[in-house]
Coordinates of C-alpha atoms in Angstrom, one line a residue:
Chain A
X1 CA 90.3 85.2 88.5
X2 CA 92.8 83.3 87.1
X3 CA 95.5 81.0 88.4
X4 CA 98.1 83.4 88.0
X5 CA 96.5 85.7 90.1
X6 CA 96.8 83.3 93.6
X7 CA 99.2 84.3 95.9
X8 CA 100.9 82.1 97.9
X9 CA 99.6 83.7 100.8
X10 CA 96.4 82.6 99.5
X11 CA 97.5 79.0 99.4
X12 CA 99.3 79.8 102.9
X13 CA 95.5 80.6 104.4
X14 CA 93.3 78.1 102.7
X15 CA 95.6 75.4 104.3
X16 CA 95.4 76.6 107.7
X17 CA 91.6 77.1 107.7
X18 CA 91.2 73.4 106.5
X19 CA 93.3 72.1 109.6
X20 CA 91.1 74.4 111.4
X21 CA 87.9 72.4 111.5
X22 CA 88.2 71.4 115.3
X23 CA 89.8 73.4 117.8
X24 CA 92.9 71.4 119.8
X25 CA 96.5 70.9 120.1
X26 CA 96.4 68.9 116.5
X27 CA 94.6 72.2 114.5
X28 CA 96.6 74.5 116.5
X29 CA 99.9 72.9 116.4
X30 CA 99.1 72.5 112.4
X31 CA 98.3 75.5 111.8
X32 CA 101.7 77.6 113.4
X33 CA 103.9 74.8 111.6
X34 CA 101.8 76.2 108.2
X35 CA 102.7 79.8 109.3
X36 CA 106.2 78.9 109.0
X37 CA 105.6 78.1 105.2
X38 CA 109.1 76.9 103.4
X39 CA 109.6 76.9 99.3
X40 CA 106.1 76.1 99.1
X41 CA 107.7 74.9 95.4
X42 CA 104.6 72.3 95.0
X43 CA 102.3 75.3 94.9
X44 CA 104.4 76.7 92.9
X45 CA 104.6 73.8 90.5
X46 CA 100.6 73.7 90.7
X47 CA 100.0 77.7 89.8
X48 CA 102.1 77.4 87.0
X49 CA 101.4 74.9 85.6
X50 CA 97.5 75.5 86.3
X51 CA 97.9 78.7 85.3
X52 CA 99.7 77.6 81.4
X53 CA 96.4 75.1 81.2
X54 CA 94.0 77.6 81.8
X55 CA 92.8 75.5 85.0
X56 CA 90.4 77.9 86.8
X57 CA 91.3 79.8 90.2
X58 CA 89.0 77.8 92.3
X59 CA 90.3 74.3 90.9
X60 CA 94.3 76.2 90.9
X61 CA 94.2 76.8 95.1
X62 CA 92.9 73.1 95.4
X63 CA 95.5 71.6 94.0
X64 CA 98.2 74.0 95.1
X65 CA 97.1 73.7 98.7
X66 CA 96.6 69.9 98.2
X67 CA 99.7 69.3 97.5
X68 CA 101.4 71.6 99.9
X69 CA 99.7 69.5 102.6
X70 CA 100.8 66.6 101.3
X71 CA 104.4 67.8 101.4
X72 CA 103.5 69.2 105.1
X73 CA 102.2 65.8 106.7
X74 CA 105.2 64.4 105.2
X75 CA 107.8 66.5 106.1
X76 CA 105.7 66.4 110.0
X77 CA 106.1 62.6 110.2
X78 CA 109.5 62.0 108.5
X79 CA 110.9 64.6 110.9
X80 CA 109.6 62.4 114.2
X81 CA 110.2 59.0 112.3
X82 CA 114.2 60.6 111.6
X83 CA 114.3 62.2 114.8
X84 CA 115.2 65.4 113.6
X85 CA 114.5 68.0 116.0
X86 CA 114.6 71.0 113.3
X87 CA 112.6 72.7 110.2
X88 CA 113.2 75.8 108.8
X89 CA 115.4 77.2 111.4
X90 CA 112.6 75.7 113.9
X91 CA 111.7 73.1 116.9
X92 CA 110.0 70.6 114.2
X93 CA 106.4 69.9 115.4
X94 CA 107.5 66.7 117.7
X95 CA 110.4 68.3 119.2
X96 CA 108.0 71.6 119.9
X97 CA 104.3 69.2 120.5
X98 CA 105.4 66.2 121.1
X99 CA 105.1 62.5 119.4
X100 CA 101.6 62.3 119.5
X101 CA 100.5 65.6 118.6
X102 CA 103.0 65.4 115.8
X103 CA 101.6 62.3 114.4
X104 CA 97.9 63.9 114.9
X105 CA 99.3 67.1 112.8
X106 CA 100.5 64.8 110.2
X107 CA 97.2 62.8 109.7
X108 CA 94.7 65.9 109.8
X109 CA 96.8 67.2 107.3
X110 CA 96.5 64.2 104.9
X111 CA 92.4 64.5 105.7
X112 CA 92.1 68.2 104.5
X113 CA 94.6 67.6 101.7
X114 CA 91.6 65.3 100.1
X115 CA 88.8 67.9 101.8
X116 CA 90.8 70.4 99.1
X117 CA 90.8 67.3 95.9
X118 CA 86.7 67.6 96.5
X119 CA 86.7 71.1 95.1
X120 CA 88.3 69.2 92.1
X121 CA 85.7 68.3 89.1
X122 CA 88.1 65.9 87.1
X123 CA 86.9 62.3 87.2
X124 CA 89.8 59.9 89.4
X125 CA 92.2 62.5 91.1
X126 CA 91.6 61.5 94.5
X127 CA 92.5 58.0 93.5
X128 CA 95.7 59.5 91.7
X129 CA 96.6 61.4 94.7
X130 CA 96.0 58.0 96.8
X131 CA 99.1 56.3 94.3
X132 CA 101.1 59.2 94.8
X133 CA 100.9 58.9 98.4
X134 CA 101.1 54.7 98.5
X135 CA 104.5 55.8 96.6
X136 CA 105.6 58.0 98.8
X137 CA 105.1 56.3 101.9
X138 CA 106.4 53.3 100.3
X139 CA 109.8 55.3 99.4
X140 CA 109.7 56.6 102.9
X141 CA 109.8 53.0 104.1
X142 CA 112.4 51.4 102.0
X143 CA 114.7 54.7 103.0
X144 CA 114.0 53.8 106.5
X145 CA 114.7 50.2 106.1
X146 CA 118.3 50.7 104.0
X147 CA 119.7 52.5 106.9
X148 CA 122.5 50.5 108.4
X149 CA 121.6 48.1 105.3
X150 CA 125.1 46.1 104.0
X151 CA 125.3 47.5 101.2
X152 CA 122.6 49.7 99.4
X153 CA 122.6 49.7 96.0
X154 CA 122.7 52.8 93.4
X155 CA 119.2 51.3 91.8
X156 CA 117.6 50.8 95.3
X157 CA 118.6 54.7 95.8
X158 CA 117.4 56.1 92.8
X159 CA 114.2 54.0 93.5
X160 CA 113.9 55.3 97.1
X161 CA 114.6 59.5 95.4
X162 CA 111.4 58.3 93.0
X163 CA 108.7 57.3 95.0
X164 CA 109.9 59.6 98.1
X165 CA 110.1 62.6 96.9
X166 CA 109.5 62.1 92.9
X167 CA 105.6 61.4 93.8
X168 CA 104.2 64.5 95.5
X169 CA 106.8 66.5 92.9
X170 CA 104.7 64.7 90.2
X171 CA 101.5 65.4 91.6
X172 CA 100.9 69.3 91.4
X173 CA 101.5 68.4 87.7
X174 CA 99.1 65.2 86.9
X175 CA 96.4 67.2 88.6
X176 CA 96.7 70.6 86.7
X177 CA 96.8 68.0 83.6
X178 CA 93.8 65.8 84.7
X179 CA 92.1 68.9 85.3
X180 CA 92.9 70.8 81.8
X181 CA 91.2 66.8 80.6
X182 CA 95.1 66.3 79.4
X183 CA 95.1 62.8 81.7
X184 CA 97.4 61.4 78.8
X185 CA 100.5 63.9 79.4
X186 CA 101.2 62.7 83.3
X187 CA 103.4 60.1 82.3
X188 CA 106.2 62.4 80.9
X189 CA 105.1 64.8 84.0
X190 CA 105.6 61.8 86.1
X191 CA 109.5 60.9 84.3
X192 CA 109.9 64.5 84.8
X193 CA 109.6 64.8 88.2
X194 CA 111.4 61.9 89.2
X195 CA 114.4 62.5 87.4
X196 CA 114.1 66.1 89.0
X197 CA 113.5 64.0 92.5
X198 CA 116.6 62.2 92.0
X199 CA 119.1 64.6 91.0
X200 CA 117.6 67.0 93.5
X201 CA 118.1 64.1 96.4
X202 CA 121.5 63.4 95.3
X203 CA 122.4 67.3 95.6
X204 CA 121.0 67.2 99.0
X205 CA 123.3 63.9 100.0
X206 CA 126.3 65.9 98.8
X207 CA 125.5 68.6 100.8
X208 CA 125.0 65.9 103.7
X209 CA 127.4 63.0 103.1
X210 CA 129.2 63.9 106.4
X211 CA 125.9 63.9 108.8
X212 CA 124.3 61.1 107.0
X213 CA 127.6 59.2 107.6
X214 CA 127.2 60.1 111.2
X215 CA 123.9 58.9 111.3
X216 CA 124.1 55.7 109.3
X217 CA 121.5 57.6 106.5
X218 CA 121.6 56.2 102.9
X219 CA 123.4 58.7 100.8
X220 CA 124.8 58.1 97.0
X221 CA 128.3 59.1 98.0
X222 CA 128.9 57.0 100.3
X223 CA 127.1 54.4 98.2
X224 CA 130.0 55.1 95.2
X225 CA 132.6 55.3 97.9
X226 CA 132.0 51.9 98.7
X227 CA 132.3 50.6 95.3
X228 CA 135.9 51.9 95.1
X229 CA 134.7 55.1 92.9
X230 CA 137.8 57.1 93.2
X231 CA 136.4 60.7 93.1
X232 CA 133.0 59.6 94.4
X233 CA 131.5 63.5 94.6
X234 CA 132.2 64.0 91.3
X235 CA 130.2 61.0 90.0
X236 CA 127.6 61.9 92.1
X237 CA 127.6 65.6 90.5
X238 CA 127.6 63.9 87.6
X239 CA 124.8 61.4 88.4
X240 CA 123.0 64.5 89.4
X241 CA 123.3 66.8 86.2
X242 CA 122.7 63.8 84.0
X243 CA 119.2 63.1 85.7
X244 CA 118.3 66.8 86.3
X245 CA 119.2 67.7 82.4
X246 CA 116.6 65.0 81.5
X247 CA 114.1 66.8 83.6
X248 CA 114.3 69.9 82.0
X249 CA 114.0 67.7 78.4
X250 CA 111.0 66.3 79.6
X251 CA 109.4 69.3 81.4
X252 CA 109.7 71.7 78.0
X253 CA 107.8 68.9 76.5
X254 CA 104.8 69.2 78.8
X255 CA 101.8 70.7 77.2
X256 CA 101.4 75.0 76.9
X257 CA 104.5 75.3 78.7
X258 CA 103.1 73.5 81.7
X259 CA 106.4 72.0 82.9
X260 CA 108.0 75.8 82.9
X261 CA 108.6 75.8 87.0
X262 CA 109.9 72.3 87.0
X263 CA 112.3 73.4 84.1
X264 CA 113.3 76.3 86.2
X265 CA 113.8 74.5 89.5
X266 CA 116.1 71.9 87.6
X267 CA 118.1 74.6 86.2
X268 CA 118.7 76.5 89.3
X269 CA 119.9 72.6 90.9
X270 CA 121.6 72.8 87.7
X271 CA 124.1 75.4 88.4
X272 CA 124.8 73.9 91.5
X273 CA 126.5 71.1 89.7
X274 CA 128.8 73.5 88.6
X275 CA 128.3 72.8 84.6
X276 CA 125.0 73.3 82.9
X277 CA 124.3 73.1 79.4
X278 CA 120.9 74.1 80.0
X279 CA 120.1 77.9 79.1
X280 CA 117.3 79.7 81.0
X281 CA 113.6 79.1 78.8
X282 CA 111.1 82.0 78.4
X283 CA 107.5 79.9 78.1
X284 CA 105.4 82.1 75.9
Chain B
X1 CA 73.5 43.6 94.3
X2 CA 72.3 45.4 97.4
X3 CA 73.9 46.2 100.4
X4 CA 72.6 43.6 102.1
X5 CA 74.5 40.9 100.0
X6 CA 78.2 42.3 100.9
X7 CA 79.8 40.4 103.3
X8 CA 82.2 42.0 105.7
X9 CA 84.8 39.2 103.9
X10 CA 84.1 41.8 100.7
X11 CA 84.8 44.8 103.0
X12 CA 88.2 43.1 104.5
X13 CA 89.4 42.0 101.0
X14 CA 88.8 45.8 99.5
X15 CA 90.3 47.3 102.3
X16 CA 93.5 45.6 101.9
X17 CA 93.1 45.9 98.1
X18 CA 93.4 49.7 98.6
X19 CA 96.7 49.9 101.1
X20 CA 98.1 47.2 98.7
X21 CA 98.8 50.0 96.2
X22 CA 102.6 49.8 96.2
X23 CA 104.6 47.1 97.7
X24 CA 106.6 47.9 100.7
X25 CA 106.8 47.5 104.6
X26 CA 103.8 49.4 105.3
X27 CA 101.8 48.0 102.5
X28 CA 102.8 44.4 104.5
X29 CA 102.1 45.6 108.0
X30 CA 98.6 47.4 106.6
X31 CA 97.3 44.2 104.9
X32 CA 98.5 42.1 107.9
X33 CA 96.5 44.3 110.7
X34 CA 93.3 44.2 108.6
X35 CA 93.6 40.6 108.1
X36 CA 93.1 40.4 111.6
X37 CA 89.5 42.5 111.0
X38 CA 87.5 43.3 114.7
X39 CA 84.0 43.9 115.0
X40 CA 84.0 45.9 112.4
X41 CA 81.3 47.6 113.7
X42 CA 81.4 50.6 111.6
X43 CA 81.1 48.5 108.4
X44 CA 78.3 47.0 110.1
X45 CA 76.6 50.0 110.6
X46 CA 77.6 51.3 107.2
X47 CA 76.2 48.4 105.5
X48 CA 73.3 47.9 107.5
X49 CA 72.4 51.8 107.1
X50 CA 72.7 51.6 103.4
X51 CA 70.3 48.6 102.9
X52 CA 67.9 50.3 104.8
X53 CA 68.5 53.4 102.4
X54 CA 68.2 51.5 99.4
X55 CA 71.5 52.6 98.5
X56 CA 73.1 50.6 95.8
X57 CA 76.0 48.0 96.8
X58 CA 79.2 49.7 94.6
X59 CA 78.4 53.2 97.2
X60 CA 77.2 50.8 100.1
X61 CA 80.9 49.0 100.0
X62 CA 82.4 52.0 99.6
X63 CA 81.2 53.5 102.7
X64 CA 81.7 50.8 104.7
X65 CA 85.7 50.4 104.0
X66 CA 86.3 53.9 104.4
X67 CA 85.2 54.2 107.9
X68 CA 86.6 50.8 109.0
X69 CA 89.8 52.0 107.4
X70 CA 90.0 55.1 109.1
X71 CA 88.6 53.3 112.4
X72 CA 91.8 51.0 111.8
X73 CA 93.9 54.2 111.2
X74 CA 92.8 55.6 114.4
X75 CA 93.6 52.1 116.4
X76 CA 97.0 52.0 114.8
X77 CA 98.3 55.6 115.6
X78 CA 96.7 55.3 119.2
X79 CA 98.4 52.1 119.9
X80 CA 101.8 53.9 119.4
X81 CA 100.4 56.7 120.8
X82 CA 99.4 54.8 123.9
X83 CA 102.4 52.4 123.7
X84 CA 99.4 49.8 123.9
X85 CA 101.5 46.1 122.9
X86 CA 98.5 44.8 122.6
X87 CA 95.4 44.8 120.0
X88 CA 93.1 42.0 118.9
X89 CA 95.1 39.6 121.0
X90 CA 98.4 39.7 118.5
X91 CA 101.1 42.1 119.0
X92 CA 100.3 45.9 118.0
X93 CA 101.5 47.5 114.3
X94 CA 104.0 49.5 116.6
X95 CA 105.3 46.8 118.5
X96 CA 105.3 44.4 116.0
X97 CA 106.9 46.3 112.7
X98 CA 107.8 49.6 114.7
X99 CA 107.1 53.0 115.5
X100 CA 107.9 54.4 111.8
X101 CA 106.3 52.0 109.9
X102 CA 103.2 52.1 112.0
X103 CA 103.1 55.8 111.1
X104 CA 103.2 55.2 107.6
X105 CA 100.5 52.3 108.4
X106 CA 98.2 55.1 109.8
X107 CA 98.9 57.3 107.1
X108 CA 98.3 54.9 104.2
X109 CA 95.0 53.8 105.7
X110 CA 93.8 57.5 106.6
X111 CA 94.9 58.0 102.5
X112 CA 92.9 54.7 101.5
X113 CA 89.7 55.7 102.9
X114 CA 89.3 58.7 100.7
X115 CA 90.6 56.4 97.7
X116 CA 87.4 54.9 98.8
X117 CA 85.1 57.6 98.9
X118 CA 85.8 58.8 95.4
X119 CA 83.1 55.9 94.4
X120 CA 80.3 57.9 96.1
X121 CA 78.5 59.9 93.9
X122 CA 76.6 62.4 96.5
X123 CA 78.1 66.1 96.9
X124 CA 80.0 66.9 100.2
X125 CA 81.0 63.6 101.5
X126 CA 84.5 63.8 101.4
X127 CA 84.0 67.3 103.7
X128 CA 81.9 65.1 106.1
X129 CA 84.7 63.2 106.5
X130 CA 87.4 65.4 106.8
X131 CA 85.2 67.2 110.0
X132 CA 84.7 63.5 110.9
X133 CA 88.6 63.0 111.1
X134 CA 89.2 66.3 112.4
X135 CA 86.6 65.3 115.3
X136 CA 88.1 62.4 116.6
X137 CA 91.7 63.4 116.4
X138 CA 90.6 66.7 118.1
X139 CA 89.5 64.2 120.9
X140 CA 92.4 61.8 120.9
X141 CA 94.6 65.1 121.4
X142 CA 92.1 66.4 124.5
X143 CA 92.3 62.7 125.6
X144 CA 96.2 62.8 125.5
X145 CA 96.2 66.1 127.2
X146 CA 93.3 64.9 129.9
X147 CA 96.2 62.1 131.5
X148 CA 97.9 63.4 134.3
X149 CA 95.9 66.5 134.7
X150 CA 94.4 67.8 138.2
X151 CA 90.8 67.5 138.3
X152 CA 89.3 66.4 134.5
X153 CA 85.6 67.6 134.7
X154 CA 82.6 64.9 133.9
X155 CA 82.2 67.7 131.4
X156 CA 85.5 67.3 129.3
X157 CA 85.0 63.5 129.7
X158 CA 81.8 63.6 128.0
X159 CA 83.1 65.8 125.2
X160 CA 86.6 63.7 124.3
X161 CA 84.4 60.4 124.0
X162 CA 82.0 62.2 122.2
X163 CA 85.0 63.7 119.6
X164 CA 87.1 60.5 119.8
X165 CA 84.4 57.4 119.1
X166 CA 81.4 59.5 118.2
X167 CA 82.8 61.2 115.1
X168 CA 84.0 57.8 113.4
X169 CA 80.3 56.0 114.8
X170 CA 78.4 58.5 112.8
X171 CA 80.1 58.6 109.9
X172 CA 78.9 55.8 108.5
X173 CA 75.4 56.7 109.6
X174 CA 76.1 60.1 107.9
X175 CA 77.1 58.8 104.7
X176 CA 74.7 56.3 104.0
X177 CA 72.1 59.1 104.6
X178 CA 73.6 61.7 102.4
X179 CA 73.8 59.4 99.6
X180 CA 70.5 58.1 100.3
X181 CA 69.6 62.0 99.5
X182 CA 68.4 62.3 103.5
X183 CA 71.4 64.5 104.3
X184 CA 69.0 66.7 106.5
X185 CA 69.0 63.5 108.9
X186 CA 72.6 63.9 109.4
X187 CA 72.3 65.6 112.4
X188 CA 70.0 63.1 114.4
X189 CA 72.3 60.2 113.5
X190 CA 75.4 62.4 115.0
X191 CA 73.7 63.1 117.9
X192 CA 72.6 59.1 118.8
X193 CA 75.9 58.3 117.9
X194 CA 77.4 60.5 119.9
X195 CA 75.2 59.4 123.1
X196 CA 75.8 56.1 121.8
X197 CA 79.5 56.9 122.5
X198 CA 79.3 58.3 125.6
X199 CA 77.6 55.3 126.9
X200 CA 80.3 52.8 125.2
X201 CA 83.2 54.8 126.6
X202 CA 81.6 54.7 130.6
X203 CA 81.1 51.1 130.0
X204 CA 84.6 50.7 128.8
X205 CA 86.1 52.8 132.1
X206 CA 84.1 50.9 134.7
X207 CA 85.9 47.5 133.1
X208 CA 89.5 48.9 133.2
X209 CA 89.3 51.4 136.0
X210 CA 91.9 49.6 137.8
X211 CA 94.7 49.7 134.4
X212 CA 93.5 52.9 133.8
X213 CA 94.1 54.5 137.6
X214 CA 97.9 52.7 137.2
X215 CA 98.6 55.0 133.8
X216 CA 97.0 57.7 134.5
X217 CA 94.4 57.6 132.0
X218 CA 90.9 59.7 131.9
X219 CA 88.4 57.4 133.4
X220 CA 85.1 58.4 134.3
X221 CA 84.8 56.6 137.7
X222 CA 88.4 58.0 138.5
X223 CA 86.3 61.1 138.3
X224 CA 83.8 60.8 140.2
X225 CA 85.3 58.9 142.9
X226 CA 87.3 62.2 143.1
X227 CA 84.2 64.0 143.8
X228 CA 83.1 62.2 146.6
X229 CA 80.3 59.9 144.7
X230 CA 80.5 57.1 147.6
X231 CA 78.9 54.7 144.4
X232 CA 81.5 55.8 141.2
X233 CA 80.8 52.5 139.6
X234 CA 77.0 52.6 140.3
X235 CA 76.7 56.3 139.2
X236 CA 78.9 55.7 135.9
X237 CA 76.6 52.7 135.1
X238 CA 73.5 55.3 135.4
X239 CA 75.5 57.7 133.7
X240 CA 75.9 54.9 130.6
X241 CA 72.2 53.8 131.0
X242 CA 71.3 57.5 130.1
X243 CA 73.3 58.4 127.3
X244 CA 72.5 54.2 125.6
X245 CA 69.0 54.7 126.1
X246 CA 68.7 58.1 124.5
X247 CA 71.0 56.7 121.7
X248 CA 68.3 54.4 121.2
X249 CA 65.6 56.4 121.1
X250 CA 67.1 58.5 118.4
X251 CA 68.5 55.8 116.6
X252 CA 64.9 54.3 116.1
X253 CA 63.7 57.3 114.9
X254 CA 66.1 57.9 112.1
X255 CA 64.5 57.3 108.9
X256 CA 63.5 53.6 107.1
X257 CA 65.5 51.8 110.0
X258 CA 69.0 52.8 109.3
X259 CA 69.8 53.1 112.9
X260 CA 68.5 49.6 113.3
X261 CA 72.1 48.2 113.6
X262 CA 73.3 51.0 116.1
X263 CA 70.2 50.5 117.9
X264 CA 70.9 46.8 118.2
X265 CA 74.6 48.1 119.2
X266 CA 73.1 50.3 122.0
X267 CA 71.2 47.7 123.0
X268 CA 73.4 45.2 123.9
X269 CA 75.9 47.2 125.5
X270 CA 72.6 48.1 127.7
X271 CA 72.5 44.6 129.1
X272 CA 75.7 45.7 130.6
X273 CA 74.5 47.8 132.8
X274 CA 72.4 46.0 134.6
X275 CA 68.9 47.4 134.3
X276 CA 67.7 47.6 130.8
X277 CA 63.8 49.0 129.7
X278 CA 64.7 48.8 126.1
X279 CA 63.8 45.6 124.3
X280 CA 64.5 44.2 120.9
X281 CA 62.7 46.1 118.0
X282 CA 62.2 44.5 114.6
X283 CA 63.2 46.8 112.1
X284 CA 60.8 46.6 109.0

């Protein structure tokens, strides 16, 4: 079977029997916030680009559901550390479990995120997925500490977009390229993704600049607002299409048309910036 | 270099080497709390097991700083979890750097110990230690649940302390024998670890039964006091005398004396209790 050939459903299941090792409120509270799924676009970013490297079905789910667990523990923890009491139309899994359950949730999921990297042959992608993770948390840190910061700069924002979220967008990527023995392409995957990470962040603060003001969260426009930018949404939008145009540079350059989903989720952000340049791209 | 040679100074300077990955708050607050180091019984265990083995030193420090890592993850995320102030006589992660970044603290840590155990070469280890994890935080949950409720059975007692300290006590014992190629001994060592937990846990109730009554925490003699046992503390230390002595027995009979250390371990905590049969043994 090839990669092509696993259906996120597949991906969907293999996750919840790894948090299923032990029965309890962690496993079971783990595996309904699973059920509830999301974009899933890390497994998507994994199958496609696994698939365009001819990585086999076996090593394709393990990095797909990986990475999707990665994306999981995060989004478990960030939700009780911002105090956000809702995902995907839902009680998040501290306002439905509790604190403590939700913090057990979030660590069982990083365990079985590495119990799927073992079904990995390539030499050093556990210690890859380790950076990408001591990036992440460390972008999830700095975002906490800049809130109700003086004055947060545009470079400590863009940092915060890369580590936080740019990381585990990278990682599906380095992994399908580790694994197809391409170790050498995952710096462009890794520009890729973080200009993708960036733009896609500063689309989001658009989207939020009114709560985030409410709630003292960092967020670009208010950023350019305080430096006297005079249409400070429009610089933003333009911020945003300059970074996710370079995405869609680099991903078309990734190996066998590996970067093809990234590409596509930066166009679609794309036409939310209301000008693109950037045409859709058939990967043979 | 064998085993033998690594100090635990080696094992405290890798650790931190491994959450020092990126630099950011919960990079500082990681490399901080393992400064302050503990027993560090688990690398004891770990290190002592492998030199038994004959296991080489690159696998034998390898072992031994992923299961103090994820022992220190587990201390950090129960502290919060607990709202414990309090560990190795300096202010908690939580309640030094606060709640989110001891999260992230957790996290990293729980991340670094697989970083780790990419170094050993023997198939299935990283699974071990993923039913390992999912063990003990399977058992922190029950434990969490336990507080507050009606009647907790000697029963569910026995199988939280078991689940919470057991899991992380055999793992090292685990490791060291499946790399040793003796991964059919596995079981024995989980089982004297487990009693060995079991006894540890009692002993650790009978000193804080009076803290413990005040928050409503599981404690054995709270439980049998509640069934009319007119000697709780007596009975508990019989209870811990039992489950110590068998984890001795089994310990000596895992093989080349790589249970000499948890032996020793058992041991001690034996002279605890009062009445002890078992005497010193000299590991050859």
């Amino acid at each position: 079977m090839s990669a092509e050939k696993i259906t996120l459903d597949a991906v969907t299941e293999r996750m919840r029997a790894l948090v299923d090792y032990e029965p309890g409120a962690a496993a079971t509270a783990s595996m309904d916030h699973l059920a509830t799924r999301g974009s899933m676009s890390r497994a998507r970013l994994a199958l496609s680009a696994c698939g365009a490297l001819g990585v086999d079905a076996r090593q394709s789910l393990a990095i797909a559901v990986a990475c999707e667990l990665l994306h999981n523990a995060s989004l478990v923890h960030d939700d009780l550390q911002d105090q956000d009491r809702e995902r995907r139309g839902m009680p998040s899994v501290w306002a439905r479990h509790g604190a403590s359950t939700a913090i057990c949730v979030g660590d069982l999921m990083i365990s079985a995120a590495y119990a799927s990297l073992a079904e990995i042959q390539a030499p050093g992608t556990i210690q890859v997925a380790h950076k990408a993770i001591s990036r992440a948390i460390a972008g999830q840190c700095a975002d906490l500490a800049a809130r109700g910061a003086a004055r947060p700069s545009q470079s400590s924002h863009e940092e915060i977009s890369r580590n936080k979220a740019g990381a585990l967008f990278a990682l599906p990527l380095q992994l399908a390229l580790m694994t197809a023995g391409l170790a050498t392409e995952c710096a462009m995957a890794r520009d890729a993704s973080n200009h993708f990470a960036i733009g896609y962040q500063i689309l989001d603060d658009i989207d939020d600049v009114n709560s985030d003001a409410r709630n003292g969260e960092l967020n670009i426009v208010t950023i350019l607002r305080a430096r006297c930018d005079r249409d400070p949404v429009g610089s933003a939008q333009h911020l945003a299409r300059r970074h996710l145009e370079m995405a869609c540079e680099l991903a078309v350059q990734l190996p066998q048309g590996s970067g093809a989903t990234l590409h596509e989720l930066a166009r679609l952000l794309l036409l939310r910036t209301g000008q693109s340049s950037i045409s859709q791209v058939v990967f043979v």
